Amino acid sequence: MNQDYIKPDNWSVIEEGFDTEQVKSSESLFSIGNGAMGQRANFEEQYSGPTFQGSYIAGVYYPDKTRVGWWKNGYPEYFAKVLNAPNWIGINIFVNGEPLDLFKCKSIANFRRELNMKEGWYKRTFEATLQNNITLRVESIRFLSLDLDEIGAIEYAVTPLNASAEINFGPYLDSGITNEDTNWDDKFWETVSVNHQEDRAFIISHTMKTNFFVCTFMQTQLALNGKVLTQEKKIDTRSNYIEFQYENEVDQGETLTLTKWGGYTVSLNHDKGQLEKVSNDLLEEASEMGFEKLLEKQKQAWKKIWDMADITIEGDVQAQQGIRFNIFHLNQTYLGKDARLNIGPKGFTGEKYGGSTYWDTEAYCIPFYMATKDQKVARNLLEYRYQHLEKAIENATKLGFTNGAALYPMVTMNGEECHNEWEITFEEIHRNGAIAFAIFNYHRFTGDYSYIPEKGLEVLIGIARFWHQRATYSDAKKKYVILGVTGPNEYENNVNNNFYTNYVAQWCISYAIENIRKIKNEFDSDYTRIITKTKLSNSEIDAWKLVADNMYFPYSEERQIYLQQDGFLDKELITVSDLPKDQRPINQKWSWDRILRSPYIKQADVLQCIYFFEDNFTDEELKRHFDFYEPFTVHESSLSPCVHSIQAAKLGRMEQAYEFYLRTSRLDLDDYNHEVHEGLHITSMAGTWMSIVEGFGGMRVMDNMLSFSPKIPDQWDAYSFKINFRDQTLKINVDQNKTSFQLDGSAELQILVNDALVSIKPNNLVTI
Amino acid sequence: MNQDYIKPDNWSVIEEGFDTEQVKSSESLFSIGNGAMGQRANFEEQYSGPTFQGSYIAGVYYPDKTRVGWWKNGYPEYFAKVLNAPNWIGINIFVNGEPLDLFKCKSIANFRRELNMKEGWYKRTFEATLQNNITLRVESIRFLSLDLDEIGAIEYAVTPLNASAEINFGPYLDSGITNEDTNWDDKFWETVSVNHQEDRAFIISHTMKTNFFVCTFMQTQLALNGKVLTQEKKIDTRSNYIEFQYENEVDQGETLTLTKWGGYTVSLNHDKGQLEKVSNDLLEEASEMGFEKLLEKQKQAWKKIWDMADITIEGDVQAQQGIRFNIFHLNQTYLGKDARLNIGPKGFTGEKYGGSTYWDTEAYCIPFYMATKDQKVARNLLEYRYQHLEKAIENATKLGFTNGAALYPMVTMNGEECHNEWEITFEEIHRNGAIAFAIFNYHRFTGDYSYIPEKGLEVLIGIARFWHQRATYSDAKKKYVILGVTGPNEYENNVNNNFYTNYVAQWCISYAIENIRKIKNEFDSDYTRIITKTKLSNSEIDAWKLVADNMYFPYSEERQIYLQQDGFLDKELITVSDLPKDQRPINQKWSWDRILRSPYIKQADVLQCIYFFEDNFTDEELKRHFDFYEPFTVHESSLSPCVHSIQAAKLGRMEQAYEFYLRTSRLDLDDYNHEVHEGLHITSMAGTWMSIVEGFGGMRVMDNMLSFSPKIPDQWDAYSFKINFRDQTLKINVDQNKTSFQLDGSAELQILVNDALVSIKPNNLVTI
């Protein structure tokens, strides 16, 4: 942890002082994005120190040939990789012929970064003294427009402080970039053309294999003391690079400013022959508007997001900064406009994990997007999986399943599996459960049933078929068992009868059958279409039901708890608190076999099941299971603390809930896992939001009603959040004494507060 | 299977007719070796068709940087690879300027290969018509000397049949070779110097990282119609290549013969500055002797081996050829002269599996070497592990074990683990058991106890410490359990309480304690030395004993069988005979998860335990377990059929035993697994020997006595084998009616035949 590295602030992430050791971490933390693209906070000017260059375009990936030590049948041929895209932010700066490079300066003073989350921009200021003794003040501000989401803008201002100097700006585009993560050092990009036209430049390049065509573009404008300069430039054009070179004599104290617009247009969204034209039109529009106006629109757009999604916390700046950091990055990553996109675990902040979509989306992210955005956004996330149903059926077929059984991939870009560890790829099959659960969850929250007859039921049928085939009958147990799986707790591999997996399997089948019946009765033409397409028969449904009705669950009579898997109680049950500190994190200190035979849990497993299906468990049962499993949980997954925070809050253990909350909300800001330089943990950020809304706020949906049981940590004076519920917005304020509700909408809303029915009229403050 | 490809013959492996599709398979099958080096049966002349070039030097390897998809803590950094060594056999041949290349000839007639196993040479004859219409007869004979084991010789004779021709011979050395198996395309060899001197040439090269220095050398001599020619040659010298070029006009019907001596001297055996000199001396010695004399000595040396190791089978040529093929290759691979060497699973016939030493050595190979060679050979194999004890302790330490616990590597060259699949590397820990068992087995067979106080006990202590620490106490079972292992059946991973593993763990501890006590009483100074070195205390031994005495074994009361692991009976118990043929081999047809949750067994597991410790199980128990497990066994390991053959014979199921025997003995000749092109299955060849001696012959050692219960398959008229037992040789002949014993030695020998005591006097035929 590096608690003191980021300054506490309600609305901004702030770093003060230049430390080369922190550059890669800051590049992650200060990342910016607009849902369509994003970039690490790399410097515009040259930097010869350790840096991790990254600029990413949503949906643009490369299928990198799988690399494993020992091939197993069924491994996918490719791993879809997030690609570092051509660089459009670069600006070479020479001062009397010496390059500005913060790694080589004589001294650097007043270095400061600010990521203004309220307004959606990133600023860097510093004073650098070069080896030639010229001291410059530099101020650079950058943002990726939410309005014109293919464009970003930079204003880069340089003021020589102690002498006049010749200052040369060299803004450039560079498509000769590489990935840090590559299996075989393949070439990922091929440049097609490098063009320029007046103050604009364009590089067309395409990804290898996937053939995404991308136009990377820029426009530049120079001003002295705010007055636009028109001057000649030199142009350096190479096979995958173009630079405009401006030479200026700048007097001491004068400020030379380069405004640079840049970004990408992509063949995903445009005719590939039109990319340069589209880019040119975009630059026309943006430069016409000017930097200030575009920034003004940026502030308005972020205001609109915050108006709906903000959570306030009073009396605890670190907690406030943490939750806003999470909400901000979720919105930078995914805005829900495009059903082809999804939420990558690292968003646009790093390459790690490749692929874009994990079960994180369904298990952790959907509730956030449902409650803070128009419900179409969550529906888009569901449709993403519907679009991949055929691929999920193919994937199951490769593993020996038949008859339309669907196994959704562990990791994917386009619906094809791209992961390659047998214990995960082939065995972490519970992911199917989360995908079905998300359909249920969407309907429960939005009340919109239409998705299920239109699309969702086909997904549910494919999933039910999978579970039916995957369970086998144990003659010894006289029950159906599910052998050889990895549950949510990935610190167990190839176990039998993982409780979570068996439970979701049973639930998926029952939920599919329930919906088949409902659609048969209520959506005649959908029913006919689906039955025709899937060739589903009554006898097949009976066979599913037999499995669901006779599913085996490992249980300890003595302890009155469900067991995480068969044989769990054979382990040496030493709690985490009795584990020497120097043995942790176990995933860095222990060999894999030792982790596997230990009782230690990476993230909620049985408790995840109780979280999803809490209505089926009593509070007493929750307490028993929490008391048994949490002490063995090492929370070495970013997805672990949030569920535990919610459950601790439910059990009234507010100290523990608060502790888990801090851990989830400041995971990256405080770099708990010493890996923030690789990128941020985007999907777990949605878990942070759940910790407050579902944990402290106790929000649930029951029988088409919002329900709350508000609690507040001692450390806070008050907190508030908003819920977009069926086209009305309810704001909830909780302080140490009371809870108030305010409705922005047109119709009276019935809610439950601590199980009591409360009526909220629009624009009427109700305090309880 | 390609049953007809190799001609049946009692003493030779014969191929007739040229088929480019078979070249790589034949390169494996016709491999030659002499324990110190070996080579695939590559052609001497150019060949542009598909070929797998391989020449290997015992003990020379390269630590190739590990390549895995997903790194797990504790993985070794390197995988020791068997290295393709510089080529010394190559001879370029040009006929009127056209290269002789069997892939490009107009036609090829009378192509024949013979590997004469009786005499230890390999011959190839053919008539080739080149594109220029010259027809040549070629006869090439090659062997690697057993007497001078750093040298080999080739006699390559060419006769133009239909015209006179200019025939140019270009014998060469080439150190610019590569491996097929390489993780990162590293350069494995660096050439130091290329020299020549009269008719000799030398290339000094060294391996990267390991720095084994090797002198590859040759001497050449030309003869026309048997008359040695002295003539000028051209010399083509490059940075890692040297070729002598001889030009000759050869009249139609005349025979031009090139004799080439070549081989390697290695810094493992000589001062590295002396390699060229040593090589020169060797060439002097060999060429002085001449090709014929060296070949004569080869025949004598092989006669000596066969005199001890031969097994005869009458009335079944395929079976006879099979067993000799196995015995021949075992002797080509390892002769037991050097305790630094061991028996690689592919010997000198391919690269696959890298490393040299697996548990195969102790579990399968030692009995063969014990009974057919001087007992020093088996002792050398034991000492190999003693020499690696420190590394085994290091290996265990890396996995979190303490206090001198030793875990021998799964795969190794120098004692360090080099495998990298967590389920094998970290979990297939039963290998420790085979290493201890070999010590017991050696003592039981040879009666030589001295190894244990001198060296073996330290190994036993390290192993006992490992098992003591690796077992954990299950409060639920009130027993010690061993969680998360892979047993001999690698089609199960990360299982709990694998019966075999738990049994050997218990046995290892008990055997260690038994020997500690014996050595305490009988070998005072050894005891003091060992206790001082290992710091072993009585309380530690008590702690071991507690684990051994309270070990858990999974058992089915209903079926009265030990279970392969916890939960085995939860599987869908469909036998292999009910598995559709198109689903097999399952390791090629099924994804890994499907294999794991199936009941199918790759090789003997519970049955391997009963095989090792058969005195502890009744015949009734063997029958019950065999009847339960064999029907689920797919025998997809080359090590599987032999154990089953032995047990089937013991149960009197001779048809089944014979079927398993054929499968093990002709595994490579008939290419059951479609992979013989990659190399031969050397270690399983020892299992073939056991199938006859222990299976059909029923040989055991009981109370310092040889015991037999001879049986014979209906398909055979008779068979015989010899056993070197405590410096006397007993020959056993079994036919359909009787068994006879003949002793070559000086002292009367008491043996058991079908449990009855029989006295055998030297040189006296006893028939029963």
XYZ file of C-alpha atoms in Angstrom, chain A residues 84-544:
461
model
C -2.144 -0.940 -27.839
C -3.323 1.349 -30.634
C -1.397 3.976 -32.606
C -0.231 6.934 -30.588
C -1.908 10.273 -31.308
C -0.956 12.160 -28.143
C 2.765 12.438 -28.806
C 4.446 15.842 -28.931
C 8.211 16.078 -29.207
C 9.564 19.192 -27.602
C 13.028 20.596 -28.145
C 14.395 23.536 -26.224
C 17.459 25.026 -27.852
C 17.877 21.631 -29.466
C 17.630 19.602 -26.234
C 14.648 17.278 -25.925
C 12.312 17.775 -22.988
C 12.442 14.414 -21.198
C 11.503 14.293 -17.520
C 13.830 11.347 -17.000
C 16.821 13.431 -18.078
C 16.126 16.862 -16.664
C 18.430 18.536 -14.209
C 15.565 19.146 -11.856
C 11.803 19.076 -11.728
C 9.752 21.262 -9.439
C 6.078 21.568 -8.590
C 5.167 18.459 -10.535
C 1.451 17.885 -10.159
C -1.118 15.668 -11.804
C -4.818 16.076 -11.394
C -7.512 13.826 -12.726
C -10.634 15.904 -12.331
C -13.359 13.334 -12.048
C -16.160 15.862 -11.772
C -15.378 17.380 -15.148
C -13.575 14.563 -16.905
C -10.137 16.011 -17.679
C -6.544 15.276 -16.782
C -3.967 18.001 -16.149
C -0.253 17.936 -15.555
C 1.881 20.898 -14.501
C 5.565 21.121 -13.669
C 8.671 23.216 -13.923
C 11.601 21.464 -15.487
C 15.182 22.598 -15.704
C 16.903 21.020 -18.660
C 20.556 20.115 -18.879
C 21.047 23.343 -20.834
C 19.774 25.219 -17.764
C 16.635 26.494 -19.391
C 13.749 26.222 -16.955
C 10.309 25.730 -18.449
C 6.894 25.805 -16.976
C 4.670 23.216 -18.624
C 0.948 22.845 -18.328
C -0.852 20.154 -20.241
C -4.537 19.380 -20.128
C -6.141 16.461 -21.934
C -9.530 14.819 -22.249
C -11.402 12.325 -24.383
C -14.690 13.820 -25.446
C -17.904 12.163 -24.320
C -19.838 14.069 -26.984
C -17.631 13.309 -29.943
C -16.415 10.001 -28.700
C -13.886 9.436 -31.473
C -11.918 12.524 -30.543
C -9.742 13.843 -27.777
C -7.959 17.116 -27.229
C -4.750 18.342 -25.641
C -3.649 21.816 -24.760
C 0.084 21.816 -24.104
C 1.573 25.103 -22.921
C 5.279 25.847 -22.420
C 6.736 28.965 -20.826
C 10.514 29.482 -20.603
C 11.020 31.032 -17.190
C 14.659 32.048 -16.998
C 15.675 32.877 -20.575
C 14.388 33.200 -24.072
C 14.685 29.992 -26.019
C 14.061 28.327 -29.318
C 11.204 25.955 -28.621
C 10.307 23.408 -31.254
C 7.064 21.477 -31.041
C 6.798 18.200 -32.927
C 3.278 16.793 -32.613
C 3.108 13.396 -34.245
C 1.117 10.246 -35.001
C 2.881 6.912 -34.615
C 1.472 3.579 -35.775
C 4.711 1.712 -35.188
C 3.591 0.715 -31.712
C 3.835 -2.667 -29.973
C 2.098 -4.554 -27.189
C 3.845 -5.450 -23.947
C 1.809 -8.643 -23.907
C 2.496 -10.752 -26.955
C 2.861 -14.510 -27.190
C 5.032 -14.812 -30.236
C 6.144 -11.262 -30.986
C 3.675 -11.196 -33.843
C 3.191 -7.966 -35.670
C -0.240 -6.715 -34.577
C -0.659 -3.706 -36.875
C 0.073 -2.954 -40.490
C 0.178 0.616 -41.697
C -1.685 1.273 -44.938
C -1.116 4.958 -45.550
C 0.295 8.124 -44.019
C -1.301 11.336 -45.256
C -1.468 14.981 -44.322
C -3.436 17.961 -45.433
C -2.785 21.445 -44.124
C -2.651 21.162 -40.326
C -4.126 17.666 -40.253
C -2.528 14.249 -40.523
C -3.966 10.775 -40.908
C -2.530 7.296 -40.607
C -4.621 4.403 -41.816
C -3.574 1.084 -40.346
C -5.248 -2.235 -39.786
C -4.891 -5.022 -37.275
C -3.500 -8.280 -38.567
C -5.921 -11.243 -38.815
C -8.963 -9.335 -37.483
C -8.535 -6.551 -40.078
C -9.970 -3.730 -38.050
C -9.142 -0.628 -40.056
C -8.353 2.413 -37.991
C -7.679 5.973 -38.995
C -5.550 7.704 -36.386
C -5.659 11.425 -36.885
C -4.551 14.764 -35.513
C -4.893 18.450 -36.069
C -2.565 20.964 -34.504
C -2.667 24.669 -33.791
C -0.033 26.891 -32.273
C -0.572 30.025 -30.203
C 1.745 32.489 -28.504
C 0.348 34.113 -25.399
C -3.081 33.004 -26.518
C -2.754 34.434 -30.025
C -3.020 31.857 -32.789
C 0.065 31.640 -34.952
C 0.051 30.760 -38.599
C 3.441 29.619 -39.631
C 5.277 27.247 -41.849
C 6.038 23.757 -40.554
C 8.333 20.988 -41.645
C 6.787 17.563 -42.087
C 8.621 14.376 -41.230
C 6.809 11.492 -42.922
C 7.913 7.898 -42.525
C 6.298 4.538 -43.197
C 4.273 4.551 -39.968
C 4.881 7.968 -38.535
C 4.168 11.578 -39.288
C 5.362 14.621 -37.388
C 4.706 18.320 -37.872
C 7.707 20.386 -36.823
C 7.235 23.959 -35.639
C 10.170 26.190 -34.755
C 9.595 29.180 -32.507
C 11.687 31.710 -30.694
C 9.962 32.294 -27.392
C 10.891 35.129 -25.117
C 11.348 34.578 -21.418
C 7.932 34.528 -19.740
C 5.994 34.066 -22.939
C 3.771 31.040 -23.323
C 3.727 28.901 -26.423
C 0.685 26.646 -26.585
C 0.013 23.714 -28.860
C -3.542 22.559 -29.202
C -3.802 19.071 -30.581
C -6.983 17.266 -31.509
C -6.677 13.578 -32.200
C -8.327 10.201 -32.003
C -9.510 7.251 -34.003
C -12.212 6.308 -36.453
C -12.698 2.596 -36.878
C -14.145 0.254 -39.477
C -16.399 -1.163 -36.738
C -18.392 2.043 -37.055
C -17.681 3.374 -40.518
C -17.136 2.200 -44.045
C -13.444 1.424 -44.128
C -12.940 3.418 -47.329
C -14.376 6.517 -45.659
C -12.262 6.585 -42.525
C -10.019 9.455 -43.574
C -12.966 11.512 -44.730
C -14.917 10.850 -41.544
C -11.863 11.789 -39.520
C -11.423 14.982 -41.462
C -15.070 15.939 -40.851
C -14.663 15.216 -37.165
C -11.573 17.405 -36.937
C -13.448 20.108 -38.761
C -16.257 19.941 -36.247
C -14.007 19.810 -33.197
C -11.622 22.556 -34.276
C -14.481 24.786 -35.351
C -15.843 24.414 -31.864
C -12.439 25.032 -30.301
C -10.764 23.497 -27.310
C -12.623 25.518 -24.676
C -16.070 24.800 -26.034
C -15.382 21.082 -26.354
C -14.107 21.076 -22.781
C -17.202 22.929 -21.655
C -19.366 20.251 -23.260
C -17.220 17.623 -21.532
C -17.998 19.177 -18.169
C -21.700 19.186 -18.940
C -21.642 15.579 -20.067
C -19.893 14.462 -16.904
C -22.316 16.542 -14.840
C -25.142 14.541 -16.385
C -23.423 11.276 -15.448
C -22.733 12.410 -11.905
C -26.264 13.727 -11.465
C -27.396 10.138 -11.771
C -24.463 8.088 -10.533
C -22.794 10.102 -7.800
C -22.470 8.796 -4.285
C -21.611 11.354 -1.654
C -19.927 10.546 1.593
C -19.557 13.149 4.296
C -16.877 13.109 6.940
C -14.487 10.707 5.215
C -12.534 12.197 2.300
C -10.713 8.971 1.519
C -13.944 7.021 1.251
C -15.503 9.797 -0.844
C -12.513 9.903 -3.194
C -12.524 6.112 -3.408
C -16.147 5.700 -4.441
C -15.963 8.517 -6.988
C -12.798 7.040 -8.428
C -14.695 3.787 -8.946
C -17.783 5.374 -10.456
C -15.652 7.598 -12.673
C -13.622 4.736 -14.130
C -16.684 2.550 -14.695
C -18.172 5.344 -16.764
C -14.909 5.910 -18.617
C -14.895 2.216 -19.537
C -18.443 1.490 -20.583
C -21.381 3.722 -21.275
C -23.674 1.106 -22.723
C -24.230 2.684 -26.113
C -23.068 -0.316 -28.135
C -24.217 -3.910 -27.556
C -21.044 -5.178 -29.238
C -18.921 -3.859 -26.400
C -18.434 -5.000 -22.845
C -16.489 -4.225 -19.704
C -12.923 -5.475 -19.669
C -11.413 -6.205 -16.266
C -8.744 -3.577 -16.940
C -10.896 -1.350 -19.113
C -8.682 0.992 -21.123
C -5.927 1.076 -18.527
C -3.738 -1.915 -19.371
C -3.313 -5.036 -21.445
C -3.488 -7.710 -18.752
C -6.129 -10.445 -19.005
C -6.582 -9.733 -22.720
C -10.130 -10.334 -23.827
C -12.874 -8.056 -22.744
C -15.569 -10.078 -21.101
C -15.543 -12.223 -17.985
C -18.387 -13.306 -15.736
C -17.545 -10.122 -13.816
C -19.934 -8.280 -16.103
C -22.977 -10.297 -15.083
C -22.015 -10.952 -11.486
C -20.734 -7.519 -10.531
C -21.275 -4.838 -13.158
C -24.875 -5.128 -14.256
C -26.412 -3.889 -10.977
C -24.381 -0.671 -11.198
C -25.347 0.039 -14.781
C -28.982 -0.882 -14.138
C -29.322 1.530 -11.269
C -27.334 4.465 -12.623
C -28.277 4.467 -16.286
C -31.184 4.000 -18.580
C -32.256 0.358 -18.472
C -31.300 -0.006 -22.148
C -27.696 -0.125 -21.021
C -28.221 -3.264 -18.939
C -30.273 -4.731 -21.752
C -27.354 -4.104 -24.116
C -25.160 -6.107 -21.788
C -27.647 -8.967 -21.889
C -27.894 -8.774 -25.676
C -24.148 -9.075 -25.926
C -24.497 -12.628 -24.627
C -27.476 -13.325 -26.846
C -25.354 -12.357 -29.833
C -22.759 -14.866 -28.659
C -25.161 -17.770 -28.134
C -24.135 -19.594 -31.305
C -20.503 -19.351 -30.289
C -21.348 -20.616 -26.810
C -23.020 -23.635 -28.386
C -19.934 -24.186 -30.560
C -17.774 -23.900 -27.489
C -19.786 -26.567 -25.670
C -19.712 -28.776 -28.755
C -15.916 -28.652 -28.762
C -16.021 -30.019 -25.211
C -18.283 -32.917 -26.167
C -21.722 -31.466 -25.416
C -24.570 -31.903 -27.856
C -28.071 -30.782 -28.730
C -27.564 -27.040 -28.423
C -26.007 -27.040 -24.974
C -24.239 -23.712 -24.485
C -21.126 -22.989 -22.473
C -20.268 -19.318 -22.433
C -16.558 -18.582 -22.574
C -14.493 -17.704 -19.535
C -12.826 -14.896 -21.443
C -13.908 -13.569 -24.786
C -13.913 -10.759 -27.302
C -16.233 -12.110 -29.955
C -17.967 -15.011 -28.226
C -15.192 -17.523 -28.766
C -13.375 -18.822 -25.729
C -9.854 -17.556 -25.579
C -8.592 -18.715 -22.208
C -6.206 -21.646 -21.919
C -5.819 -23.141 -18.466
C -7.724 -26.389 -18.308
C -8.822 -25.852 -14.718
C -10.388 -22.530 -15.727
C -11.286 -22.830 -19.399
C -12.874 -26.250 -19.114
C -13.885 -26.333 -15.469
C -14.859 -22.893 -14.238
C -18.255 -23.500 -15.749
C -20.253 -21.628 -13.124
C -19.906 -18.611 -15.448
C -22.962 -19.972 -17.237
C -24.891 -19.450 -14.016
C -24.075 -15.754 -13.737
C -25.230 -15.195 -17.304
C -28.617 -16.717 -16.529
C -28.776 -14.905 -13.212
C -28.250 -11.568 -14.962
C -31.392 -12.181 -17.010
C -33.339 -12.830 -13.818
C -31.755 -9.829 -12.146
C -32.549 -7.523 -15.056
C -36.169 -8.568 -15.036
C -36.422 -8.280 -11.269
C -35.005 -4.776 -11.277
C -36.489 -3.263 -14.409
C -39.752 -5.166 -14.581
C -39.055 -5.490 -18.320
C -40.015 -9.058 -19.165
C -39.896 -8.516 -22.926
C -36.222 -9.440 -23.155
C -36.902 -13.006 -22.113
C -39.378 -14.075 -24.821
C -37.510 -12.032 -27.404
C -34.014 -13.277 -26.680
C -33.270 -14.417 -23.171
C -35.137 -17.695 -23.235
C -32.913 -19.101 -25.958
C -29.920 -18.345 -23.772
C -31.632 -19.982 -20.795
C -32.414 -23.113 -22.838
C -28.807 -23.447 -24.037
C -27.579 -23.069 -20.470
C -30.121 -25.524 -19.032
C -29.089 -28.055 -21.658
C -25.500 -27.645 -20.619
C -26.173 -28.256 -16.945
C -28.400 -31.208 -17.668
C -25.618 -32.864 -19.661
C -22.827 -31.798 -17.347
C -24.374 -33.333 -14.230
C -23.952 -37.073 -13.913
C -25.747 -39.576 -11.765
C -23.868 -40.951 -8.806
C -25.002 -44.408 -7.994
C -23.225 -44.120 -4.655
C -25.057 -40.936 -3.684
C -28.313 -41.631 -5.561
C -28.131 -38.009 -6.626
C -26.870 -35.972 -9.539
C -23.363 -34.692 -9.039
C -21.176 -32.236 -10.907
C -17.620 -33.520 -10.946
C -14.383 -31.778 -11.785
C -15.109 -28.077 -11.555
C -13.504 -24.862 -10.393
C -15.847 -22.624 -8.439
C -15.657 -18.855 -7.952
C -12.884 -19.578 -5.449
C -10.128 -20.299 -7.946
C -7.888 -21.537 -5.130
C -9.599 -24.891 -5.598
C -9.343 -26.706 -8.915
C -11.027 -29.785 -10.283
C -13.188 -30.331 -7.232
C -16.381 -32.337 -7.032
C -19.733 -30.841 -6.159
C -18.763 -27.255 -5.638
C -21.814 -26.016 -3.756
C -22.046 -22.786 -5.731
C -21.856 -24.568 -9.078
C -24.393 -27.247 -8.162
C -26.733 -24.604 -6.805
C -26.622 -22.352 -9.848
C -26.969 -25.394 -12.104
C -30.144 -26.381 -10.322
C -31.394 -22.812 -10.305
C -30.663 -22.297 -14.025
C -32.690 -25.359 -14.959
C -35.613 -24.369 -12.738
C -35.550 -20.788 -13.970
C -35.456 -21.934 -17.592
C -38.423 -24.246 -17.038
C -40.367 -21.514 -15.232
C -39.870 -19.166 -18.160
C -40.630 -21.765 -20.789
C -43.996 -22.272 -19.079
C -44.693 -18.595 -18.753
C -43.837 -17.910 -22.375
C -45.890 -20.872 -23.504
C -48.875 -19.356 -21.743
C -48.323 -15.697 -22.452
C -46.190 -15.272 -25.561
C -47.579 -17.652 -28.076
C -45.678 -16.616 -31.187
C -42.374 -16.307 -29.331
C -42.947 -19.737 -27.892
C -43.577 -21.271 -31.308
C -40.490 -19.577 -32.770
C -38.232 -20.692 -29.929
C -39.501 -24.267 -29.810
C -39.074 -24.571 -33.553
C -35.587 -23.170 -33.406
C -34.391 -25.148 -30.398
C -36.364 -28.365 -31.044
C -37.134 -28.521 -27.358
C -39.473 -31.308 -26.291
C -41.425 -31.954 -23.117
C -39.454 -35.091 -22.455
C -36.236 -33.119 -22.597
C -37.617 -30.696 -20.039
C -38.595 -33.655 -17.854
C -35.048 -34.930 -18.071
C -33.706 -31.532 -16.978
